[in-house]
Amino acid sequence: MIELRNISFSYQGQKHGSLHNINLTIKDGECILFCGRSGCGKTTITRLINGLIPHFYIGELQGKVLIDNHDISELPMYEIATKVGSVFQNPRTQFFNVDTDSEIAFGIENESLPPKELVKRVKQTTKELDIENLRARNIFELSGGEKQKIAFASVYAMNPEIYLLDEPSSNLDMTSIIELQEHIRLIKEQGKTILIAEHRLYYLMDIVDRIIYLEHGEIAGIYNPEEFYQLTPTQRKNMGLRAINLNDEQPLLHDSLASKPILKLNDISLYYKKRTILEHINLDARSGEVIAIVGHNGAGKTTFSRALCGLHKNCKGEFFWNGSLQNCKSRLKLSYMVMQDVNYELFADSVYSECSFGIKNPNQQIVEETMKRLGLLQFRDCHPNILSGGQKQRVAVAVSMICNKELLIFDEPTSGLDYDSMIQVADLIKELAAMGKVIFVVTHDYEFVCHTCSRVVHFDEGKMPDDLLMLKDNIPKIKELFTISE
C-alpha cells in the first residue's frame, strides 16, 4: 500500500510543479491515472514515490510518503528500486548502455543475478512484450518510440511490485500505444500497482481503477471511470484534459489548394550508413499547407524531417524551393526544426534568453507576445531544463515562431502536452500557415491532426504509399492510418 500523508513540496527556486496538502491512499494492485494540465504536479508525485524526491530533487518537503508502512525518505535508493520501477517521459534519461540487450539486463544485473538467469530473463521479457525485433540493437539508432519500449522492458525485467509510468505514450505510434495498453493490462493481471501520469487518456479508460485530477498542485477531483465518463467534453476541455474517445474527434476539412507548389521534392532517397530508410519520394507542397507525416515508429519520419532542413546529408535526389535547387546549407538557412527530444535544442540559461538565442537582432516585442501567447511569461527567468516536458515543448515552439523561417518542421510537437497547450500549438501553427509558411508535422497524435493539418503523408516500408488531402472522402483512410476503428 502507498500512502501520501499531508504532502506539500516545492522545488528549490521554483514556483511550478509544487504540491499542496496531498492526502492519498493507493491499494495494492490498483491502477491509478494522474491527469491535469502541464506543471500541475503529476510528475512530482511519481518522484515522491520512487524516491527521487528527496534523494535527488532538492526542495522543501512536508509530510510523509509510505510504502508498506516504510517512510520512503528513510529507505536507500537501491532498496526503493527493488520495489518501484519507473519509466520516464524521456527514456534517454534512464539509459546506461549503448545496446538494447544490456539495457534490458541492467537493472537485474545490479541485483547480482547469475549470467544464465540474466540471459533467460532478457529472453523472457522480450518475448512477453513482443519486442524480440529490438534485441541486439544500438540504442542510438532506435526511434523515440522504440527507446520507450526498451525503457519499459528494462523495468519489466526487474519485476517490481509498483510501476510508475510518466507519459508512457508520448513517443509511441498508434499501434505501439495499443501494445502499451496490453502491457499495462498484463502487469495489472499480475497484481502490480500501477501509477500513470498521462495526458493521452483514451487508451487507459477501460484499464484504470481511479482517475486523480490535479490542479495547481492540489487534488481537485477523484473519479472512477464511470464518473469520469459523465463529464461532458466541454467540462474536460475546461479542465485541460484531452479526448477520451478519438472517434469523437472531427477533422477540419480542407479544400484542394490551387496555388503553385513552392517546395518540390524530386526522387528523394535517404540512407543511414548503408541502410535505405526511404526511397523514390516525390512530393510537392504549397504555401500555407500543414502536412502531417505519419507512420509507425522507425518508418523514417524523423530522418525525412532532418533531410528537409539539411541536417541529414546522406541522401539522393533534388530539393527545390521556388524553382531553385537547394543544397543542405541553403535548406538550413530556409528552415527550422523543433526536435522530438527538445532537450537537444535548449541552450540558454533562461526561458526569455532561449526564445531569442542565436537569432540576429530579435524583435523583442515579438518575443514577448509569443511567450505570452504560449503561457511562458511566468517562466521567463526559469532555466529551461527545470520545466516540465510539455513546457519545454512550448519553449521550442516559441523559438520556431520568433525565428521567422519559411519552412518549419515540427517533430512530435504535442508530445507531453495537455489539451490547452495542444490547442495553443495548433492555433499557432495555423497562424503560421496563414502567413504562407510551409509546415510539416511529424505526429502520432490524431486529435492534434484533426485540429491542425490540411494533408496527411504516410511512410511505410521505405515508401510513401499515401498522400491524402483532408477531404471528407479521405477521412476513413486517414483514420485507418491511425488505426482508429469506427
Short mmCIF file of C-alpha atoms in Angstrom, two decimals:
data_model
loop_
_atom_site.label_atom_id
_atom_site.label_comp_id
_atom_site.label_asym_id
_atom_site.label_seq_id
_atom_site.Cartn_x
_atom_site.Cartn_y
_atom_site.Cartn_z
CA MET A 1 0.00 0.00 0.00
CA ILE A 2 1.15 3.53 -0.83
CA GLU A 3 0.21 6.44 1.41
CA LEU A 4 0.81 10.16 0.88
CA ARG A 5 0.14 11.90 4.19
CA ASN A 6 -0.22 15.68 4.28
CA ILE A 7 2.34 16.09 1.49
CA SER A 8 3.46 19.55 0.48
CA PHE A 9 6.52 20.06 -1.67
CA SER A 10 8.15 22.89 -3.58
CA TYR A 11 11.26 22.63 -5.74
CA GLN A 12 14.15 24.81 -4.71
CA GLY A 13 13.89 28.15 -6.50
CA GLN A 14 10.75 27.19 -8.44
CA LYS A 15 7.08 28.10 -8.22
CA HIS A 16 5.64 25.48 -10.60
CA GLY A 17 5.42 21.74 -10.01
CA SER A 18 4.67 22.26 -6.32
CA LEU A 19 2.25 20.13 -4.30
CA HIS A 20 -0.07 21.29 -1.52
CA ASN A 21 -1.68 19.15 1.18
CA ILE A 22 -1.83 15.89 -0.77
CA ASN A 23 -3.52 13.00 1.05
CA LEU A 24 -3.94 9.81 -0.90
CA THR A 25 -4.00 6.07 -0.25
CA ILE A 26 -3.36 3.62 -3.08
CA LYS A 27 -4.17 -0.04 -2.50
CA ASP A 28 -2.00 -2.89 -3.72
CA GLY A 29 -2.95 -3.83 -7.28
CA GLU A 30 -4.70 -0.54 -8.10
CA CYS A 31 -4.16 1.18 -11.42
CA ILE A 32 -4.24 4.96 -10.93
CA LEU A 33 -4.22 7.67 -13.59
CA PHE A 34 -2.90 11.12 -12.63
CA CYS A 35 -4.04 13.80 -15.07
CA GLY A 36 -4.18 17.57 -15.29
CA ARG A 37 -2.50 20.47 -17.03
CA SER A 38 1.27 20.56 -17.60
CA GLY A 39 3.04 21.54 -14.39
CA CYS A 40 0.12 20.55 -12.14
CA GLY A 41 2.27 18.15 -10.10
CA LYS A 42 1.74 14.75 -11.77
CA THR A 43 5.44 14.02 -12.27
CA THR A 44 6.26 15.40 -8.82
CA ILE A 45 4.01 12.76 -7.23
CA THR A 46 5.81 9.99 -9.13
CA ARG A 47 9.17 11.39 -7.96
CA LEU A 48 7.98 11.27 -4.37
CA ILE A 49 7.00 7.62 -4.68
CA ASN A 50 10.20 6.44 -6.43
CA GLY A 51 12.41 8.36 -4.00
CA LEU A 52 13.86 10.88 -6.46
CA ILE A 53 12.34 13.36 -4.01
CA PRO A 54 14.09 13.91 -1.61
CA HIS A 55 17.13 11.81 -2.65
CA PHE A 56 17.77 13.62 -5.94
CA TYR A 57 15.50 16.65 -6.38
CA ILE A 58 16.07 19.33 -3.76
CA GLY A 59 13.19 21.24 -2.23
CA GLU A 60 11.07 21.79 0.83
CA LEU A 61 9.13 18.65 1.75
CA GLN A 62 6.47 18.32 4.41
CA GLY A 63 4.52 15.17 5.24
CA LYS A 64 5.34 11.53 4.63
CA VAL A 65 5.29 9.07 1.76
CA LEU A 66 4.89 5.48 2.95
CA ILE A 67 5.25 2.25 1.01
CA ASP A 68 4.11 -0.76 3.05
CA ASN A 69 4.40 1.48 6.15
CA HIS A 70 8.04 2.35 5.40
CA ASP A 71 8.93 6.04 5.09
CA ILE A 72 10.36 6.42 1.58
CA SER A 73 12.75 9.17 2.72
CA GLU A 74 14.43 6.74 5.11
CA LEU A 75 14.97 3.97 2.55
CA PRO A 76 18.18 3.82 0.47
CA MET A 77 17.65 4.17 -3.29
CA TYR A 78 18.77 0.60 -4.05
CA GLU A 79 16.06 -0.75 -1.77
CA ILE A 80 13.41 1.51 -3.32
CA ALA A 81 14.47 0.27 -6.77
CA THR A 82 13.59 -3.30 -5.84
CA LYS A 83 10.03 -2.19 -5.05
CA VAL A 84 9.39 0.60 -7.56
CA GLY A 85 10.14 0.63 -11.30
CA SER A 86 9.96 3.91 -13.22
CA VAL A 87 9.56 4.64 -16.93
CA PHE A 88 10.31 8.31 -17.54
CA GLN A 89 8.77 10.57 -20.16
CA ASN A 90 12.15 10.87 -21.88
CA PRO A 91 13.61 7.33 -21.95
CA ARG A 92 17.06 8.64 -22.86
CA THR A 93 17.44 9.95 -19.30
CA GLN A 94 17.32 6.43 -17.83
CA PHE A 95 19.65 4.59 -20.23
CA PHE A 96 23.06 3.39 -19.08
CA ASN A 97 24.13 1.24 -22.04
CA VAL A 98 24.54 1.55 -25.78
CA ASP A 99 22.88 -1.73 -26.80
CA THR A 100 19.35 -2.89 -26.08
CA ASP A 101 20.12 -6.28 -24.51
CA SER A 102 22.48 -4.72 -21.97
CA GLU A 103 19.95 -2.02 -21.16
CA ILE A 104 17.17 -4.52 -20.52
CA ALA A 105 19.54 -6.52 -18.31
CA PHE A 106 20.97 -3.51 -16.47
CA GLY A 107 18.58 -3.47 -13.52
CA ILE A 108 18.58 -7.20 -12.88
CA GLU A 109 22.36 -7.27 -13.31
CA ASN A 110 22.60 -4.80 -10.43
CA GLU A 111 20.57 -7.29 -8.39
CA SER A 112 23.51 -9.72 -8.84
CA LEU A 113 21.59 -12.32 -10.81
CA PRO A 114 23.86 -15.01 -12.32
CA PRO A 115 24.66 -14.67 -16.05
CA LYS A 116 22.45 -17.60 -17.09
CA GLU A 117 19.49 -16.06 -15.28
CA LEU A 118 20.20 -12.68 -16.93
CA VAL A 119 20.09 -14.24 -20.40
CA LYS A 120 16.91 -16.14 -19.51
CA ARG A 121 15.17 -13.04 -18.09
CA VAL A 122 16.05 -10.86 -21.11
CA LYS A 123 14.76 -13.52 -23.49
CA GLN A 124 11.57 -13.94 -21.46
CA THR A 125 10.99 -10.18 -21.22
CA THR A 126 11.38 -9.50 -24.94
CA LYS A 127 9.13 -12.45 -25.78
CA GLU A 128 6.34 -11.46 -23.36
CA LEU A 129 6.46 -7.83 -24.56
CA ASP A 130 6.80 -8.87 -28.22
CA ILE A 131 9.92 -6.78 -28.84
CA GLU A 132 12.30 -9.52 -29.94
CA ASN A 133 12.96 -7.45 -33.08
CA LEU A 134 14.61 -4.82 -30.86
CA ARG A 135 17.20 -7.19 -29.39
CA ALA A 136 20.93 -6.63 -30.07
CA ARG A 137 20.30 -3.11 -31.42
CA ASN A 138 22.26 0.10 -30.97
CA ILE A 139 20.14 2.33 -28.70
CA PHE A 140 21.26 5.45 -30.56
CA GLU A 141 19.80 4.07 -33.79
CA LEU A 142 16.33 3.49 -32.31
CA SER A 143 13.37 5.78 -32.86
CA GLY A 144 11.85 7.59 -29.88
CA GLY A 145 9.06 5.03 -29.65
CA GLU A 146 11.48 2.10 -29.79
CA LYS A 147 13.50 3.65 -26.98
CA GLN A 148 10.32 3.92 -24.92
CA LYS A 149 9.70 0.18 -25.42
CA ILE A 150 13.22 -0.65 -24.23
CA ALA A 151 12.77 1.56 -21.15
CA PHE A 152 9.56 -0.30 -20.26
CA ALA A 153 11.26 -3.66 -20.87
CA SER A 154 14.16 -2.81 -18.55
CA VAL A 155 11.68 -2.16 -15.73
CA TYR A 156 9.53 -5.19 -16.58
CA ALA A 157 12.60 -7.45 -16.37
CA MET A 158 13.11 -6.39 -12.73
CA ASN A 159 9.56 -7.45 -11.85
CA PRO A 160 8.82 -4.64 -9.34
CA GLU A 161 5.63 -4.50 -7.31
CA ILE A 162 4.96 -0.87 -8.26
CA TYR A 163 5.19 0.63 -11.77
CA LEU A 164 5.44 4.40 -12.29
CA LEU A 165 4.81 5.45 -15.89
CA ASP A 166 5.35 9.13 -16.76
CA GLU A 167 3.75 10.00 -20.13
CA PRO A 168 4.45 6.47 -21.43
CA SER A 169 2.65 7.02 -24.75
CA SER A 170 4.31 10.32 -25.66
CA ASN A 171 6.74 8.85 -28.23
CA LEU A 172 4.61 5.98 -29.48
CA ASP A 173 2.70 5.44 -32.71
CA MET A 174 -0.90 4.29 -32.51
CA THR A 175 -0.05 0.61 -32.94
CA SER A 176 2.55 0.84 -30.18
CA ILE A 177 0.03 2.58 -27.91
CA ILE A 178 -2.28 -0.40 -28.34
CA GLU A 179 0.68 -2.65 -27.43
CA LEU A 180 1.39 -0.46 -24.38
CA GLN A 181 -2.26 -0.81 -23.41
CA GLU A 182 -1.88 -4.59 -23.49
CA HIS A 183 1.35 -4.43 -21.48
CA ILE A 184 -0.42 -2.42 -18.79
CA ARG A 185 -3.23 -4.99 -18.76
CA LEU A 186 -0.58 -7.71 -18.41
CA ILE A 187 1.10 -6.21 -15.34
CA LYS A 188 -2.29 -5.38 -13.84
CA GLU A 189 -3.30 -9.04 -14.18
CA GLN A 190 -0.06 -9.88 -12.38
CA GLY A 191 -1.34 -7.88 -9.41
CA LYS A 192 1.07 -4.97 -9.81
CA THR A 193 0.29 -1.48 -8.55
CA ILE A 194 0.41 0.94 -11.49
CA LEU A 195 0.61 4.73 -11.34
CA ILE A 196 0.39 6.57 -14.66
CA ALA A 197 0.92 10.31 -15.24
CA GLU A 198 -0.54 10.94 -18.68
CA HIS A 199 -2.18 13.49 -20.99
CA ARG A 200 -3.44 10.95 -23.53
CA LEU A 201 -6.43 9.41 -21.81
CA TYR A 202 -8.35 7.41 -24.41
CA TYR A 203 -6.29 4.21 -24.24
CA LEU A 204 -6.49 3.99 -20.43
CA MET A 205 -10.20 4.43 -19.80
CA ASP A 206 -11.05 0.74 -19.58
CA ILE A 207 -7.93 -0.14 -17.54
CA VAL A 208 -7.63 2.35 -14.68
CA ASP A 209 -9.47 1.98 -11.38
CA ARG A 210 -9.32 5.65 -10.38
CA ILE A 211 -8.54 8.97 -12.05
CA ILE A 212 -6.84 11.61 -9.89
CA TYR A 213 -7.26 15.09 -11.34
CA LEU A 214 -4.65 17.63 -10.17
CA GLU A 215 -4.89 21.40 -10.43
CA HIS A 216 -2.31 23.89 -9.16
CA GLY A 217 -0.59 21.17 -7.12
CA GLU A 218 -3.74 20.01 -5.34
CA ILE A 219 -6.09 17.08 -5.80
CA ALA A 220 -9.13 18.74 -7.39
CA GLY A 221 -11.08 15.57 -8.11
CA ILE A 222 -11.05 11.79 -7.75
CA TYR A 223 -13.20 9.76 -10.16
CA ASN A 224 -13.86 6.17 -11.05
CA PRO A 225 -14.11 5.57 -14.83
CA GLU A 226 -17.92 5.68 -14.83
CA GLU A 227 -17.94 9.07 -13.06
CA PHE A 228 -15.23 10.35 -15.38
CA TYR A 229 -17.27 9.42 -18.45
CA GLN A 230 -20.13 11.54 -17.07
CA LEU A 231 -18.05 14.69 -17.55
CA THR A 232 -19.08 16.50 -20.72
CA PRO A 233 -16.47 17.21 -23.43
CA THR A 234 -16.71 20.89 -22.50
CA GLN A 235 -16.04 20.14 -18.84
CA ARG A 236 -12.99 18.02 -19.72
CA LYS A 237 -11.61 20.68 -22.05
CA ASN A 238 -12.09 23.32 -19.36
CA MET A 239 -10.08 21.05 -17.05
CA GLY A 240 -7.27 20.97 -19.64
CA LEU A 241 -7.92 17.30 -20.42
CA ARG A 242 -7.68 15.59 -23.77
CA ALA A 243 -10.10 13.27 -25.58
CA ILE A 244 -11.30 10.02 -24.02
CA ASN A 245 -12.61 8.71 -27.36
CA LEU A 246 -10.80 9.58 -30.60
CA ASN A 247 -13.84 8.69 -32.68
CA ASP A 248 -15.49 11.82 -31.28
CA GLU A 249 -12.84 13.98 -32.96
CA GLN A 250 -13.95 15.68 -36.18
CA PRO A 251 -11.15 16.65 -38.60
CA LEU A 252 -11.10 20.11 -40.13
CA LEU A 253 -11.81 19.59 -43.82
CA HIS A 254 -9.71 21.49 -46.35
CA ASP A 255 -10.23 22.21 -50.00
CA SER A 256 -7.57 21.33 -52.52
CA LEU A 257 -5.07 24.18 -52.83
CA ALA A 258 -4.87 25.62 -56.32
CA SER A 259 -1.68 27.65 -55.87
CA LYS A 260 1.62 26.60 -57.41
CA PRO A 261 3.95 24.42 -55.29
CA ILE A 262 6.70 26.33 -53.53
CA LEU A 263 8.54 23.20 -52.33
CA LYS A 264 9.22 20.28 -54.65
CA LEU A 265 10.99 17.02 -53.79
CA ASN A 266 12.16 15.05 -56.80
CA ASP A 267 13.03 11.33 -56.38
CA ILE A 268 14.42 11.65 -52.85
CA SER A 269 16.09 8.62 -51.24
CA LEU A 270 17.50 8.67 -47.73
CA TYR A 271 20.13 6.41 -46.18
CA TYR A 272 21.57 5.75 -42.73
CA LYS A 273 25.06 4.27 -43.07
CA LYS A 274 24.42 1.57 -45.71
CA ARG A 275 20.74 1.06 -44.89
CA THR A 276 17.99 2.56 -47.07
CA ILE A 277 15.46 4.48 -44.96
CA LEU A 278 13.19 5.92 -47.66
CA GLU A 279 13.41 5.80 -51.44
CA HIS A 280 11.90 7.48 -54.51
CA ILE A 281 9.91 10.10 -52.60
CA ASN A 282 8.20 12.70 -54.81
CA LEU A 283 6.24 15.43 -53.08
CA ASP A 284 5.01 18.98 -53.70
CA ALA A 285 4.00 21.48 -51.02
CA ARG A 286 2.31 24.86 -51.26
CA SER A 287 2.40 27.96 -49.10
CA GLY A 288 0.03 27.62 -46.16
CA GLU A 289 -0.08 23.83 -46.12
CA VAL A 290 0.20 21.96 -42.82
CA ILE A 291 1.26 18.44 -43.71
CA ALA A 292 1.16 15.62 -41.17
CA ILE A 293 3.87 12.99 -41.59
CA VAL A 294 2.65 9.70 -40.16
CA GLY A 295 3.83 6.11 -39.95
CA HIS A 296 4.97 3.53 -37.43
CA ASN A 297 7.94 4.06 -35.10
CA GLY A 298 11.12 3.69 -37.16
CA ALA A 299 9.43 4.33 -40.54
CA GLY A 300 11.82 7.20 -41.34
CA LYS A 301 9.67 10.21 -40.41
CA THR A 302 12.35 11.97 -38.36
CA THR A 303 15.08 11.18 -40.91
CA PHE A 304 12.90 12.69 -43.63
CA SER A 305 12.35 15.80 -41.50
CA ARG A 306 16.08 16.18 -40.85
CA ALA A 307 16.79 15.84 -44.57
CA LEU A 308 14.19 18.51 -45.37
CA CYS A 309 16.02 21.07 -43.26
CA GLY A 310 19.53 19.99 -44.30
CA LEU A 311 20.54 18.16 -41.12
CA HIS A 312 20.61 14.68 -42.68
CA LYS A 313 23.05 14.70 -45.58
CA ASN A 314 23.13 11.06 -46.68
CA CYS A 315 20.52 11.40 -49.38
CA LYS A 316 19.96 11.45 -53.13
CA GLY A 317 17.51 13.44 -55.23
CA GLU A 318 16.65 17.11 -55.63
CA PHE A 319 15.09 19.67 -53.28
CA PHE A 320 13.62 22.76 -54.95
CA TRP A 321 12.30 25.94 -53.32
CA ASN A 322 10.57 28.42 -55.62
CA GLY A 323 12.11 26.56 -58.53
CA SER A 324 15.64 26.94 -57.17
CA LEU A 325 17.71 23.85 -56.33
CA GLN A 326 18.61 23.77 -52.61
CA ASN A 327 21.67 22.08 -51.11
CA CYS A 328 21.98 21.18 -47.41
CA LYS A 329 23.43 24.56 -46.44
CA SER A 330 20.70 26.55 -48.17
CA ARG A 331 17.99 24.35 -46.65
CA LEU A 332 19.42 25.04 -43.19
CA LYS A 333 19.03 28.78 -43.78
CA LEU A 334 15.50 28.32 -45.07
CA SER A 335 14.09 26.06 -42.34
CA TYR A 336 13.67 25.49 -38.61
CA MET A 337 13.04 22.20 -36.84
CA VAL A 338 11.51 21.58 -33.42
CA MET A 339 13.08 18.26 -32.43
CA GLN A 340 11.31 15.33 -30.81
CA ASP A 341 13.77 15.43 -27.89
CA VAL A 342 13.56 19.12 -27.21
CA ASN A 343 16.45 18.99 -24.73
CA TYR A 344 18.83 18.87 -27.69
CA GLU A 345 17.95 22.45 -28.66
CA LEU A 346 17.74 24.24 -25.32
CA PHE A 347 20.94 26.20 -24.71
CA ALA A 348 20.28 29.43 -22.80
CA ASP A 349 20.08 29.94 -19.03
CA SER A 350 16.55 31.33 -19.01
CA VAL A 351 13.34 30.87 -20.98
CA TYR A 352 13.45 34.50 -22.10
CA SER A 353 17.02 34.17 -23.38
CA GLU A 354 16.19 30.87 -25.06
CA CYS A 355 13.40 32.49 -27.08
CA SER A 356 15.90 34.76 -28.84
CA PHE A 357 19.01 32.56 -28.65
CA GLY A 358 21.01 32.56 -31.89
CA ILE A 359 18.61 34.97 -33.63
CA LYS A 360 20.27 38.06 -35.07
CA ASN A 361 18.59 41.26 -33.90
CA PRO A 362 15.46 39.60 -32.49
CA ASN A 363 12.29 41.68 -32.27
CA GLN A 364 11.74 41.91 -28.51
CA GLN A 365 8.05 42.75 -28.93
CA ILE A 366 7.51 39.55 -30.92
CA VAL A 367 9.45 37.61 -28.26
CA GLU A 368 7.17 38.99 -25.53
CA GLU A 369 3.96 38.43 -27.49
CA THR A 370 4.90 34.86 -28.42
CA MET A 371 5.83 33.97 -24.85
CA LYS A 372 2.55 35.44 -23.63
CA ARG A 373 0.53 33.53 -26.24
CA LEU A 374 2.18 30.25 -25.20
CA GLY A 375 1.81 30.88 -21.48
CA LEU A 376 5.56 31.20 -20.91
CA LEU A 377 5.87 34.65 -19.35
CA GLN A 378 5.58 33.25 -15.83
CA PHE A 379 8.67 31.12 -16.56
CA ARG A 380 10.71 33.84 -18.29
CA ASP A 381 13.52 33.78 -15.67
CA CYS A 382 13.49 29.98 -15.14
CA HIS A 383 16.20 27.75 -16.60
CA PRO A 384 14.58 25.73 -19.44
CA ASN A 385 15.84 22.43 -18.01
CA ILE A 386 13.73 22.76 -14.86
CA LEU A 387 10.47 22.97 -16.83
CA SER A 388 8.12 20.03 -17.39
CA GLY A 389 8.30 18.18 -20.71
CA GLY A 390 5.24 19.98 -22.05
CA GLN A 391 6.58 23.37 -21.01
CA LYS A 392 9.89 22.68 -22.75
CA GLN A 393 7.97 21.84 -25.91
CA ARG A 394 6.25 25.22 -25.74
CA VAL A 395 9.62 26.98 -25.44
CA ALA A 396 10.88 25.26 -28.60
CA VAL A 397 7.67 26.09 -30.44
CA ALA A 398 8.08 29.73 -29.35
CA VAL A 399 11.58 29.84 -30.85
CA SER A 400 10.24 28.48 -34.14
CA MET A 401 7.69 31.33 -34.18
CA ILE A 402 10.24 34.02 -33.46
CA CYS A 403 13.00 32.99 -35.91
CA ASN A 404 10.76 33.73 -38.95
CA LYS A 405 11.88 30.89 -41.25
CA GLU A 406 9.83 29.85 -44.30
CA LEU A 407 9.91 26.05 -43.93
CA LEU A 408 9.02 24.75 -40.46
CA ILE A 409 9.28 21.15 -39.29
CA PHE A 410 7.76 20.01 -36.00
CA ASP A 411 8.76 16.55 -34.77
CA GLU A 412 6.07 15.37 -32.32
CA PRO A 413 5.27 18.92 -31.11
CA THR A 414 2.42 17.77 -28.85
CA SER A 415 4.40 15.08 -27.03
CA GLY A 416 3.61 15.59 -23.35
CA LEU A 417 1.18 18.47 -23.90
CA ASP A 418 -2.15 18.92 -22.14
CA TYR A 419 -5.30 19.95 -24.05
CA ASP A 420 -4.79 23.69 -23.53
CA SER A 421 -1.19 23.58 -24.74
CA MET A 422 -2.08 21.33 -27.69
CA ILE A 423 -4.74 23.82 -28.81
CA GLN A 424 -2.27 26.70 -28.38
CA VAL A 425 0.27 24.92 -30.59
CA ALA A 426 -2.46 24.07 -33.12
CA ASP A 427 -3.60 27.70 -33.26
CA LEU A 428 -0.04 28.97 -33.65
CA ILE A 429 0.69 26.53 -36.46
CA LYS A 430 -2.49 27.65 -38.21
CA GLU A 431 -1.37 31.28 -37.79
CA LEU A 432 1.98 30.39 -39.36
CA ALA A 433 0.18 28.67 -42.21
CA ALA A 434 -1.92 31.80 -42.75
CA MET A 435 1.36 33.71 -43.07
CA GLY A 436 2.29 31.46 -46.00
CA LYS A 437 4.75 29.17 -44.22
CA VAL A 438 5.15 25.57 -45.35
CA ILE A 439 4.78 23.33 -42.31
CA PHE A 440 5.47 19.64 -41.81
CA VAL A 441 4.40 17.95 -38.58
CA VAL A 442 5.68 14.51 -37.62
CA THR A 443 2.98 13.17 -35.34
CA HIS A 444 1.09 10.18 -33.96
CA ASP A 445 -1.50 12.49 -32.42
CA TYR A 446 -4.80 12.11 -34.27
CA GLU A 447 -6.51 14.64 -32.01
CA PHE A 448 -3.89 17.23 -32.98
CA VAL A 449 -4.12 16.33 -36.69
CA CYS A 450 -7.87 16.92 -36.56
CA HIS A 451 -7.33 20.43 -35.19
CA THR A 452 -4.41 21.42 -37.41
CA CYS A 453 -3.49 19.60 -40.58
CA SER A 454 -4.68 20.02 -44.16
CA ARG A 455 -2.95 16.93 -45.51
CA VAL A 456 -1.54 13.58 -44.36
CA VAL A 457 1.56 11.91 -45.83
CA HIS A 458 2.19 8.30 -44.84
CA PHE A 459 5.56 6.48 -44.84
CA ASP A 460 5.74 2.70 -44.66
CA GLU A 461 8.40 0.13 -45.55
CA GLY A 462 10.64 2.73 -47.14
CA LYS A 463 7.92 4.14 -49.40
CA MET A 464 5.26 6.88 -49.38
CA PRO A 465 2.10 4.88 -50.14
CA ASP A 466 -0.37 7.62 -49.14
CA ASP A 467 -0.62 11.37 -49.70
CA LEU A 468 -4.12 12.45 -48.66
CA LEU A 469 -5.78 15.85 -48.52
CA MET A 470 -8.08 16.33 -45.55
CA LEU A 471 -11.23 15.79 -47.61
CA LYS A 472 -14.42 14.07 -46.48
CA ASP A 473 -13.86 11.08 -48.75
CA ASN A 474 -10.33 10.59 -47.37
CA ILE A 475 -11.24 10.59 -43.66
CA PRO A 476 -11.89 6.80 -43.42
CA LYS A 477 -8.44 6.11 -44.90
CA ILE A 478 -6.79 8.69 -42.63
CA LYS A 479 -8.46 7.08 -39.60
CA GLU A 480 -7.17 3.75 -40.79
CA LEU A 481 -3.62 5.14 -40.82
CA PHE A 482 -4.09 5.98 -37.14
CA THR A 483 -5.68 2.55 -36.51
CA ILE A 484 -8.86 4.14 -35.17
CA SER A 485 -11.79 1.74 -35.50
CA GLU A 486 -15.26 3.07 -36.23
#
